PDB file of C-alpha atoms in Angstrom:
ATOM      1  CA  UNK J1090     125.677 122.089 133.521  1.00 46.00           C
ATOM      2  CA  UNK J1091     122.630 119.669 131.993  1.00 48.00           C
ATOM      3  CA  UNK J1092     119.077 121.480 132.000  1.00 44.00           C
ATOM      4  CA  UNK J1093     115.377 120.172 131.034  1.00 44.00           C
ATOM      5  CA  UNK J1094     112.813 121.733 130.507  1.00 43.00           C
ATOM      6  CA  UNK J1095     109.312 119.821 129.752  1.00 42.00           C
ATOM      7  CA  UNK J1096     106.214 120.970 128.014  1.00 41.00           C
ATOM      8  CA  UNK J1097     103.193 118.662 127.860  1.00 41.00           C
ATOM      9  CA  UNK J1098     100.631 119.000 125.173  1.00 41.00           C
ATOM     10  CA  UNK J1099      97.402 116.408 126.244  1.00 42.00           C
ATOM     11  CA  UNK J1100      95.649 116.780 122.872  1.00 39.00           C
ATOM     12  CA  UNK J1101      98.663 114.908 120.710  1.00 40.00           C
ATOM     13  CA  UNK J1102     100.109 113.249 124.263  1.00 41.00           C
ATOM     14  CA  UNK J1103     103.454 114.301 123.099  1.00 36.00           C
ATOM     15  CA  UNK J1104     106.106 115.478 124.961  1.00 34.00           C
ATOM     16  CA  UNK J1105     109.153 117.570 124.422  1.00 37.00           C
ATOM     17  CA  UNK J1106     112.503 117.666 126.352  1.00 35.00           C
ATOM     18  CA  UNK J1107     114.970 120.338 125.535  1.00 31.00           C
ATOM     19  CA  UNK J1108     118.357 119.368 126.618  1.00 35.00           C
ATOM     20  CA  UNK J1109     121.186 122.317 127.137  1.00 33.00           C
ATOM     21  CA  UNK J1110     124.760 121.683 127.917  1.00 36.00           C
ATOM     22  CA  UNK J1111     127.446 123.729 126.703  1.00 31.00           C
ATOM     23  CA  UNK J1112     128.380 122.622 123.584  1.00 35.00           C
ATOM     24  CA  UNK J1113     124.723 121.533 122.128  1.00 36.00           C
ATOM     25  CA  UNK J1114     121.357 121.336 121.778  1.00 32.00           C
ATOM     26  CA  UNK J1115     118.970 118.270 121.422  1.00 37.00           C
ATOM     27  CA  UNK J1116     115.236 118.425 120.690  1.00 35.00           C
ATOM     28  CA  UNK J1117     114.068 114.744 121.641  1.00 35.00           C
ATOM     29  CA  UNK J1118     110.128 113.666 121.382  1.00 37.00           C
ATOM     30  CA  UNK J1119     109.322 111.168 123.212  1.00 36.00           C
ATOM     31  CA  UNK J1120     105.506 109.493 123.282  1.00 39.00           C
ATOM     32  CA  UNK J1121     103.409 110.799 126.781  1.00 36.00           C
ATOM     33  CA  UNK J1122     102.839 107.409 128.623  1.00 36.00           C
ATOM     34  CA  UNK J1123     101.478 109.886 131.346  1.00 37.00           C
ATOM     35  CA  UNK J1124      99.407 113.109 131.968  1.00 35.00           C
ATOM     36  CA  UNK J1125     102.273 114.222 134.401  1.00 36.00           C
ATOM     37  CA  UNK J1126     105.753 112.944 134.695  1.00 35.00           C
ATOM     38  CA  UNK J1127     109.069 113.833 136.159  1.00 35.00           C
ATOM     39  CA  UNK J1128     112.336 112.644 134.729  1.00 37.00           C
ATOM     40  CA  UNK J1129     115.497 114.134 135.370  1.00 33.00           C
ATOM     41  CA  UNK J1130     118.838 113.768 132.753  1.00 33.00           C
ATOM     42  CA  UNK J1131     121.871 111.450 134.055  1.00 36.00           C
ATOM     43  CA  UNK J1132     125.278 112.376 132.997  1.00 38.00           C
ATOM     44  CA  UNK J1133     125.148 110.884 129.753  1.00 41.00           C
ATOM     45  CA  UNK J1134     122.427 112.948 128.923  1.00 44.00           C
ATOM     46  CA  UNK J1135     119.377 109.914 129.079  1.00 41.00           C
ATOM     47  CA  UNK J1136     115.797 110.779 130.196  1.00 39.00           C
ATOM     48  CA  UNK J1137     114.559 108.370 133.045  1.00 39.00           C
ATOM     49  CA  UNK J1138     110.955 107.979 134.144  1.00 39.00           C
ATOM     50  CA  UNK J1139     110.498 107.959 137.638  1.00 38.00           C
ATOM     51  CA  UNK J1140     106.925 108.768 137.914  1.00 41.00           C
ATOM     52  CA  UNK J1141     103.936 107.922 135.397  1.00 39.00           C
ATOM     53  CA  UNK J1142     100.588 107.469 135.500  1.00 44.00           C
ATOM     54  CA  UNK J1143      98.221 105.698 133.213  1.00 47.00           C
ATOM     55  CA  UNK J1144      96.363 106.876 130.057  1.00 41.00           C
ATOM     56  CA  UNK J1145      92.679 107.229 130.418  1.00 48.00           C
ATOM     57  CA  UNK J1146      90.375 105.824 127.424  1.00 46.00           C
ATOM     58  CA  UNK J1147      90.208 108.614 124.995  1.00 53.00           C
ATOM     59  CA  UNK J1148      86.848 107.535 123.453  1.00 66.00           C
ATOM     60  CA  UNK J1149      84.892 104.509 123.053  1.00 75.00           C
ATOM     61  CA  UNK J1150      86.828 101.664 121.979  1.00 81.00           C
ATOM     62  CA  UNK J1151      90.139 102.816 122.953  1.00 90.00           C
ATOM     63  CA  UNK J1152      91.968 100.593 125.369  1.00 93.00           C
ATOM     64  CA  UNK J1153      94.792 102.002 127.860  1.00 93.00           C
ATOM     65  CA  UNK J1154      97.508  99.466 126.442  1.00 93.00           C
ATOM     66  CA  UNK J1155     100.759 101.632 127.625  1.00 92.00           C
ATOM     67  CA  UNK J1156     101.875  98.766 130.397  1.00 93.00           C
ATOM     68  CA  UNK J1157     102.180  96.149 127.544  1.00 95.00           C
ATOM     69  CA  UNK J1158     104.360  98.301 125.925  1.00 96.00           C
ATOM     70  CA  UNK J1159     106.869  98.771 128.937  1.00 95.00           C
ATOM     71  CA  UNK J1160     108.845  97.020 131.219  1.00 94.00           C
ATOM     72  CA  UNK J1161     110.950  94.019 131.209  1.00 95.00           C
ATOM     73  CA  UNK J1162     110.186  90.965 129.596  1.00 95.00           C
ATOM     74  CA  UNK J1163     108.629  88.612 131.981  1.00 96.00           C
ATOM     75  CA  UNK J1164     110.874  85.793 133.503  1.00 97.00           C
ATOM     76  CA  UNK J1165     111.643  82.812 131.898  1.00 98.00           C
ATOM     77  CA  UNK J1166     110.337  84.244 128.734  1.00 98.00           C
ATOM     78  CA  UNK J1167     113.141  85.631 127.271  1.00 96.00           C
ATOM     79  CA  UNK J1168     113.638  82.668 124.638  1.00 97.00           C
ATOM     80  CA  UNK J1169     110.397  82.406 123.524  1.00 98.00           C
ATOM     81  CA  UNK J1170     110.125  82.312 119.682  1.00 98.00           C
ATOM     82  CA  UNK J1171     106.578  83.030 117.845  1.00 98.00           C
ATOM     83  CA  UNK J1172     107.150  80.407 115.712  1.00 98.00           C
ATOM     84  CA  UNK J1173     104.047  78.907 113.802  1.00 98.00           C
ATOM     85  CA  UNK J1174     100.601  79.139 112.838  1.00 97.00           C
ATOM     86  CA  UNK J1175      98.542  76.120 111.804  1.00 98.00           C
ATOM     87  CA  UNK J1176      96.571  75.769 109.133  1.00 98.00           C
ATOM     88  CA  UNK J1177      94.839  72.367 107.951  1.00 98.00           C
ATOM     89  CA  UNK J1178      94.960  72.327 103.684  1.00 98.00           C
ATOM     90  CA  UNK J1179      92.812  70.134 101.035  1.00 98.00           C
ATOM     91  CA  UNK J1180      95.664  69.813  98.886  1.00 98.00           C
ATOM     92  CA  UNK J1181      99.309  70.047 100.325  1.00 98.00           C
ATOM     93  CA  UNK J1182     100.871  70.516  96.701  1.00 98.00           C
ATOM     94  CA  UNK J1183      98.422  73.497  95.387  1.00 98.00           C
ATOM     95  CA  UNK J1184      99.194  75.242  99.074  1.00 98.00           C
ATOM     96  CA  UNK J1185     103.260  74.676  99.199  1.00 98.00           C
ATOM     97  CA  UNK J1186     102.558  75.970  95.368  1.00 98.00           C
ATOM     98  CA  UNK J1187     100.494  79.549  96.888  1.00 98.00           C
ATOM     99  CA  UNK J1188     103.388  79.638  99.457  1.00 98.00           C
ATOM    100  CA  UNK J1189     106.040  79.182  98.119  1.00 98.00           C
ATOM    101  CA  UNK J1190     106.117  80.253  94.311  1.00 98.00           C
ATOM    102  CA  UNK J1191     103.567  83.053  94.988  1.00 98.00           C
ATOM    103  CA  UNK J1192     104.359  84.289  98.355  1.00 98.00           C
ATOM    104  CA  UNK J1193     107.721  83.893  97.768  1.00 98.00           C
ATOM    105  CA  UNK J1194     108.437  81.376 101.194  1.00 98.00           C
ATOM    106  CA  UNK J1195     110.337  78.178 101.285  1.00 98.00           C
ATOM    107  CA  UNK J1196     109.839  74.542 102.574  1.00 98.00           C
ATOM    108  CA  UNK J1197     112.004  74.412 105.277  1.00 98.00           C
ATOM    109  CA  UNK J1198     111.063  71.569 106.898  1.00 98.00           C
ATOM    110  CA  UNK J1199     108.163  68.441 106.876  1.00 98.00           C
ATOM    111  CA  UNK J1200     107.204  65.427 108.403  1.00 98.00           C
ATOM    112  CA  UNK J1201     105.361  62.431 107.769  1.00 98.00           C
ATOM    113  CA  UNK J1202     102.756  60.251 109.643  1.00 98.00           C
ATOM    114  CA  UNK J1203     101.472  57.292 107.905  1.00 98.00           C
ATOM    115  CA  UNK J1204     100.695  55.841 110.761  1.00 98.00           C
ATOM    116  CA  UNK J1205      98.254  58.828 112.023  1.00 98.00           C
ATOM    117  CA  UNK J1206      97.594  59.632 108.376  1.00 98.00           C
ATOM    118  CA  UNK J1207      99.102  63.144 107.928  1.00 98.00           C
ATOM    119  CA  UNK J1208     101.573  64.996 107.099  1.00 98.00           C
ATOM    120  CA  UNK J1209     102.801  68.622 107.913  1.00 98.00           C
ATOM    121  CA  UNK J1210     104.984  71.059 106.243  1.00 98.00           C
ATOM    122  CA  UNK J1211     106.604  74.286 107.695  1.00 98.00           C
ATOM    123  CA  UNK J1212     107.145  77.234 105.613  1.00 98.00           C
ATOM    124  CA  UNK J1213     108.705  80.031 106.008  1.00 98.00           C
ATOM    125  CA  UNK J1214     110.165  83.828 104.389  1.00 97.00           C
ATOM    126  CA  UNK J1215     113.344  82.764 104.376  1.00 98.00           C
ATOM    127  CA  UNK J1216     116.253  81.930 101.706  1.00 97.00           C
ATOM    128  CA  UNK J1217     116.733  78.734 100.286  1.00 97.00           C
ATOM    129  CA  UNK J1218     120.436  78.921 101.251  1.00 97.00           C
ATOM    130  CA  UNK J1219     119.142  79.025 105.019  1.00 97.00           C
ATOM    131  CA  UNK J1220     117.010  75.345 104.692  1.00 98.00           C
ATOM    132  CA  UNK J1221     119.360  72.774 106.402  1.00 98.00           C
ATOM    133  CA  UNK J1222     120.491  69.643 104.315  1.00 97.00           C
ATOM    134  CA  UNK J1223     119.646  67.048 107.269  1.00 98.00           C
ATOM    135  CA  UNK J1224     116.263  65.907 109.258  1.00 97.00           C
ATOM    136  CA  UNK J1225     117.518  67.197 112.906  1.00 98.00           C
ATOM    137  CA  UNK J1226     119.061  70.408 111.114  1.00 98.00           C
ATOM    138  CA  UNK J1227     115.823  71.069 109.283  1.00 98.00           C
ATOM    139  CA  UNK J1228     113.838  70.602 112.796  1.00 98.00           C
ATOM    140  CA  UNK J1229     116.535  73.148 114.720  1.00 98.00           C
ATOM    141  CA  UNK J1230     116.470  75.514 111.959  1.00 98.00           C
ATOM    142  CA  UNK J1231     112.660  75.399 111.679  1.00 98.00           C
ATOM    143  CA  UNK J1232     111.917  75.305 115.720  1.00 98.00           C
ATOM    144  CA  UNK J1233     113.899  78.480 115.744  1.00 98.00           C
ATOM    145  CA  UNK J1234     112.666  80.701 113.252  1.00 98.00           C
ATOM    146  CA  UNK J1235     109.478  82.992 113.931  1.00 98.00           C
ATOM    147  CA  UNK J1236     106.805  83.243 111.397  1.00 97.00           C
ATOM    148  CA  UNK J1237     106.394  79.873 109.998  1.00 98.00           C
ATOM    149  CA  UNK J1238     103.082  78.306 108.927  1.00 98.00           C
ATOM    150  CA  UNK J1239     102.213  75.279 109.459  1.00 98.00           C
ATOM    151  CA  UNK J1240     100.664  73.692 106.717  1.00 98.00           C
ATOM    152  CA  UNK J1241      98.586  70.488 107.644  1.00 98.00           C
ATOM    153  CA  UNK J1242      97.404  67.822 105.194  1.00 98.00           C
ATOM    154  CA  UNK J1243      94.829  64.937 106.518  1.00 98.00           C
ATOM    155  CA  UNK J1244      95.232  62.192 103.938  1.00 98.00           C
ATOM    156  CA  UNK J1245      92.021  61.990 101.840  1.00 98.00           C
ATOM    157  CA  UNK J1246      91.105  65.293 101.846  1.00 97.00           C
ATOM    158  CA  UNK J1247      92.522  66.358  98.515  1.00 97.00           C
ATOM    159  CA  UNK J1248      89.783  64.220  96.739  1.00 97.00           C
ATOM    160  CA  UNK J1249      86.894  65.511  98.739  1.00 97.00           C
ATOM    161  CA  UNK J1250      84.694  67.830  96.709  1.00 95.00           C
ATOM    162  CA  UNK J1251      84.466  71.774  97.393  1.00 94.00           C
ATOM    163  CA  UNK J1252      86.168  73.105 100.226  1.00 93.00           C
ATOM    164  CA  UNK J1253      86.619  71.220 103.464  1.00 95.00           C
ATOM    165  CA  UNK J1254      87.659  73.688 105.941  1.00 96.00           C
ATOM    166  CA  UNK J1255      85.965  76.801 107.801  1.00 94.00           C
ATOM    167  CA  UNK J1256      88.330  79.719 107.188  1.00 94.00           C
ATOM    168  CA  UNK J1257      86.645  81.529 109.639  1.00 91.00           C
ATOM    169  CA  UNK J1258      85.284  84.332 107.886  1.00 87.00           C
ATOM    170  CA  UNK J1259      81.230  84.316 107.352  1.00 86.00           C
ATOM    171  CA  UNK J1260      82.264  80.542 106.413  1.00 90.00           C
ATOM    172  CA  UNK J1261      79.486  78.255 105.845  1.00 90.00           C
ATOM    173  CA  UNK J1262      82.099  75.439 105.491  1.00 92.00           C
ATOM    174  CA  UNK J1263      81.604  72.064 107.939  1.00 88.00           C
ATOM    175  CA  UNK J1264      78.472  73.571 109.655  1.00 89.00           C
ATOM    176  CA  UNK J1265      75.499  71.684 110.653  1.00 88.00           C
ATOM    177  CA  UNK J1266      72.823  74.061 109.199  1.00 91.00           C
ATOM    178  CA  UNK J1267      74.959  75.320 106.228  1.00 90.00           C
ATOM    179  CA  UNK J1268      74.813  78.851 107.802  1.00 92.00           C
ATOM    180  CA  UNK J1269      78.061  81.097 108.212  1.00 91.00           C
ATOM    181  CA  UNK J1270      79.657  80.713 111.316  1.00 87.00           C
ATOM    182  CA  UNK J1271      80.771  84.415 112.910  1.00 89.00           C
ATOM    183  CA  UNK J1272      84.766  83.404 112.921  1.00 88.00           C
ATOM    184  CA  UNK J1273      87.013  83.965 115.359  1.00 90.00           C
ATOM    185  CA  UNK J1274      90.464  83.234 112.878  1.00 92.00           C
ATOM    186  CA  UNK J1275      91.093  86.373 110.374  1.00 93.00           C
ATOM    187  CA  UNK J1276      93.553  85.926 108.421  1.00 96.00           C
ATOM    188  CA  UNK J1277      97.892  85.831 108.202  1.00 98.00           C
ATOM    189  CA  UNK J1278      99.481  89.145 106.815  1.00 98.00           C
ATOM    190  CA  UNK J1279     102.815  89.675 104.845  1.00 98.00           C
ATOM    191  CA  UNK J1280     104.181  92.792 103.826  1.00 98.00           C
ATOM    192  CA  UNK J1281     105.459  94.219 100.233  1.00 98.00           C
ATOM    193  CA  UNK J1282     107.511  97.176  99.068  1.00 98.00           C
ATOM    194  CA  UNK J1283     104.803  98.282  96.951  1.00 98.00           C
ATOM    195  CA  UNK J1284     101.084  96.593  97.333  1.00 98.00           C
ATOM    196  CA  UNK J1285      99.781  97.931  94.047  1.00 98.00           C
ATOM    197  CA  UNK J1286     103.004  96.467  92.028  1.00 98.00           C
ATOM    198  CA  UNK J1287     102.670  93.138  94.197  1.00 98.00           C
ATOM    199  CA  UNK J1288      99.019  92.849  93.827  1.00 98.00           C
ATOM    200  CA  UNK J1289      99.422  93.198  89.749  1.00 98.00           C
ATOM    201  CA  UNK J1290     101.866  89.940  90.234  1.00 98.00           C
ATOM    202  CA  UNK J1291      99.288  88.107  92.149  1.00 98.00           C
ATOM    203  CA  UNK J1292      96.497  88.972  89.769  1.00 98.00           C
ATOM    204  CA  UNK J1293      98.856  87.889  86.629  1.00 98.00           C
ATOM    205  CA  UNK J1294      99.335  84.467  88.752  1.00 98.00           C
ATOM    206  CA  UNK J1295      95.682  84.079  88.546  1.00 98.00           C
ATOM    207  CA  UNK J1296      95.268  84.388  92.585  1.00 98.00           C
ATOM    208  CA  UNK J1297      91.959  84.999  94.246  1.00 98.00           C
ATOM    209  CA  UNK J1298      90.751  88.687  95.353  1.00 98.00           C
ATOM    210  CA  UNK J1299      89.157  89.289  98.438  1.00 97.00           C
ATOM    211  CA  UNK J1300      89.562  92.829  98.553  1.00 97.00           C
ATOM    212  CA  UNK J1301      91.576  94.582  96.134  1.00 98.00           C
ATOM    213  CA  UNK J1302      93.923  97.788  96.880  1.00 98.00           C
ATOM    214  CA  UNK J1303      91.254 100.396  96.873  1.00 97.00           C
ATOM    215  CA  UNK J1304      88.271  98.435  97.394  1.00 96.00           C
ATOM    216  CA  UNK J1305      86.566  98.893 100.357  1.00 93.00           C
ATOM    217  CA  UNK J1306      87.026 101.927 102.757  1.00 92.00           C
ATOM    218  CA  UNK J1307      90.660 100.963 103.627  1.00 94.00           C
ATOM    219  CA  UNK J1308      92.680 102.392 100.749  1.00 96.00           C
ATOM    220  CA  UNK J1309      96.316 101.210 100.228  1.00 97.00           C
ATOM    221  CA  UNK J1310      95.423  97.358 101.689  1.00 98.00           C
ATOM    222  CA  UNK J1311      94.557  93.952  99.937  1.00 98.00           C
ATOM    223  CA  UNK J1312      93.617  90.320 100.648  1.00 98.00           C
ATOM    224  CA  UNK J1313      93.918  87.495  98.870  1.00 98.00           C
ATOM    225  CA  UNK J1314      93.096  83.678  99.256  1.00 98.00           C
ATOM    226  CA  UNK J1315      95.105  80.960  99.703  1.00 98.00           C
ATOM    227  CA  UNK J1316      93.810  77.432  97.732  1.00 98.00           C
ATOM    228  CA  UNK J1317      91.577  76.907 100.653  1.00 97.00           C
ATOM    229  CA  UNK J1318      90.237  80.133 100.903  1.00 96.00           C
ATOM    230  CA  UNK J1319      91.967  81.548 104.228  1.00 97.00           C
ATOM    231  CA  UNK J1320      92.727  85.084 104.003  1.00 97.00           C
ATOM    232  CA  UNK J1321      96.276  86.753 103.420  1.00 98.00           C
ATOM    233  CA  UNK J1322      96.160  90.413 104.193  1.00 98.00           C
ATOM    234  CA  UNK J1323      98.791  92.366 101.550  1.00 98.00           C
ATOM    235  CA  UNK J1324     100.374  95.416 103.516  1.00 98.00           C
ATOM    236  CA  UNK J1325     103.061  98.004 102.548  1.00 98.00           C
ATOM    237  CA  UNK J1326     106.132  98.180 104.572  1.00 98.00           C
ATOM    238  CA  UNK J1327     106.285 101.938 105.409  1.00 96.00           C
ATOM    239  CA  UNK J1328     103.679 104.451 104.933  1.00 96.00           C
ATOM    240  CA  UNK J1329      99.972 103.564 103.343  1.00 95.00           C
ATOM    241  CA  UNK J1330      99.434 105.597 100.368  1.00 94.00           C
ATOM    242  CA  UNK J1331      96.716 105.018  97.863  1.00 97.00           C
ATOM    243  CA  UNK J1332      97.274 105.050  94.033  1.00 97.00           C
ATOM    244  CA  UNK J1333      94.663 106.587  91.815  1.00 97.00           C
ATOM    245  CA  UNK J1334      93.696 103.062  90.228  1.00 97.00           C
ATOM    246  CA  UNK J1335      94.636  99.722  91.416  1.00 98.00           C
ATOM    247  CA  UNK J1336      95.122  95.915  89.671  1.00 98.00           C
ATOM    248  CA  UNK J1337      91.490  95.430  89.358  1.00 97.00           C
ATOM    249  CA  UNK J1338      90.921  99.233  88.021  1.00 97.00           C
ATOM    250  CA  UNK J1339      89.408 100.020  91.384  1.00 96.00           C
ATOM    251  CA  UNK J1340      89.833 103.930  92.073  1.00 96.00           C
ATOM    252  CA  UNK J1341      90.731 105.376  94.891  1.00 95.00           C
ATOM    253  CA  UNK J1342      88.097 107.958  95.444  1.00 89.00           C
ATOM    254  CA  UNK J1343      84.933 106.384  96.912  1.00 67.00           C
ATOM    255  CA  UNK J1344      84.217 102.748  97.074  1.00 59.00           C
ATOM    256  CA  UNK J1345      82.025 101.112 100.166  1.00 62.00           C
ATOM    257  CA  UNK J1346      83.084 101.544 103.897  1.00 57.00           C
ATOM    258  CA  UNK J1347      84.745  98.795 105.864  1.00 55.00           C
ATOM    259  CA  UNK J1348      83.170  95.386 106.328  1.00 61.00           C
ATOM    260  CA  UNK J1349      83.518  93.036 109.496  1.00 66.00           C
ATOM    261  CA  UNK J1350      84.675  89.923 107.451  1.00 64.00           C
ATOM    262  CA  UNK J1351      83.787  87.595 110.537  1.00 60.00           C
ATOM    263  CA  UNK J1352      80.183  88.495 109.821  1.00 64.00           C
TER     264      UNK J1352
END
């Protein structure tokens, strides 16, 4: 016959079910969602929730966000694609150059308005055997895949001088008094095998440094500008692990704490 026993540890919120039947013996950890719970083992030997309560704020600045995690997707919402972000550019062919030759994406669809006076241009980390030969295919294919940017180009502004949009970071651009704005926009992110080896690419394709690998007090992180300045955070895709010196000879020991980049 199935058995469970349950210990709870609140320091590391972790708890562990040991499941005995006859013929094995499972050690599952599963993250506490609770400071008490009861769950009980169906035949097929799955751990159900029946009672939870919520976490409590640990410490300043923490934020119970365990019902977000949980549940069933709301109605009507099961479709729903994150599809673009929109960013107006100076100079549509120096951005679908960042994009696409130095992030690696591809053009996979655009439209034109002469009549409004711009254009826009989705792009996307995709392969170029994936962009669709026709108009309507490009617009399905595009409408359907999540991540794109959307890269928007008013006619006239590639011959204005300096830059001509606020990036949103301590960006004096387009104000009234010339003083930075506090931004509420960031910055995009993409993730690498291997920042430091990715960031000595960018750096050989002449591309901008905001912060690189161990600058800063975030080791293991970088961000770089696109032609109009917005950010594009460089992150690893497993663990974050510092190398002794980075692209810019930056070493990892010391360096200044984190900065607020809205500020």
């Amino acid at each position: 016959s199935n058995s469970i026993t349950i210990t709870i540890f609140d320091d590391n919120q972790i708890i562990q079910a040991i499941m005995v039947n006859l013929s094995s013996i499972a050690l599952l950890t599963i993250p506490l969602l609770a400071t008490s719970i009861s769950a009980f083992i169906t035949s097929n030997g799955i751990i159900t929730s029946k009672k939870s309560q919520p976490l409590k704020m640990a410490s300043e600045g923490s934020l119970d966000v365990s019902s977000f995690m949980t549940g069933p997707t709301p109605e009507g919402t099961e479709d729903y694609v994150m599809q673009q972000t929109m960013m107006r550019v100076k100079d549509p062919k120096k951005s679908l150059d960042f994009y696409c030759n130095v992030l690696g994406f591809k053009l996979i669809h655009y439209s034109e308005f002469p009549e409004w006076k711009f254009n826009v241009y989705f792009v996307a980390p995709v392969s170029s055997s994936t962009v669709q030969p026709t108009t309507e295919g490009r617009w399905n294919h595009c409408m359907n895949t999540p991540g794109c940017i959307e890269l928007t180009w008013n006619y006239g502004s590639e011959t204005e001088e300096g830059n001509v949009y606020n990036t949103g970071n301590a960006d004096s651009t387009g104000t009234a008094d010339g003083e930075n704005i506090r931004g509420g926009f960031g910055h995009i992110g993409i993730t690498v095998p291997n920042v430091y080896t990715a960031c000595e690419r960018f750096l050989q394709l002449g591309v901008e440094f905001k912060k690189s690998p161990n600058a800063g007090g975030m080791k293991g992180l970088a961000f770089i500008k696109d032609p109009d300045g917005y950010l594009v955070e460089i992150l690893p895709q497993g663990e974050m692990i510092a190398e002794a010196v980075d692209c810019m000879g930056v070493a990892a020991e010391g360096g200044e704490g984190y900065k607020d980049n809205s500020k």
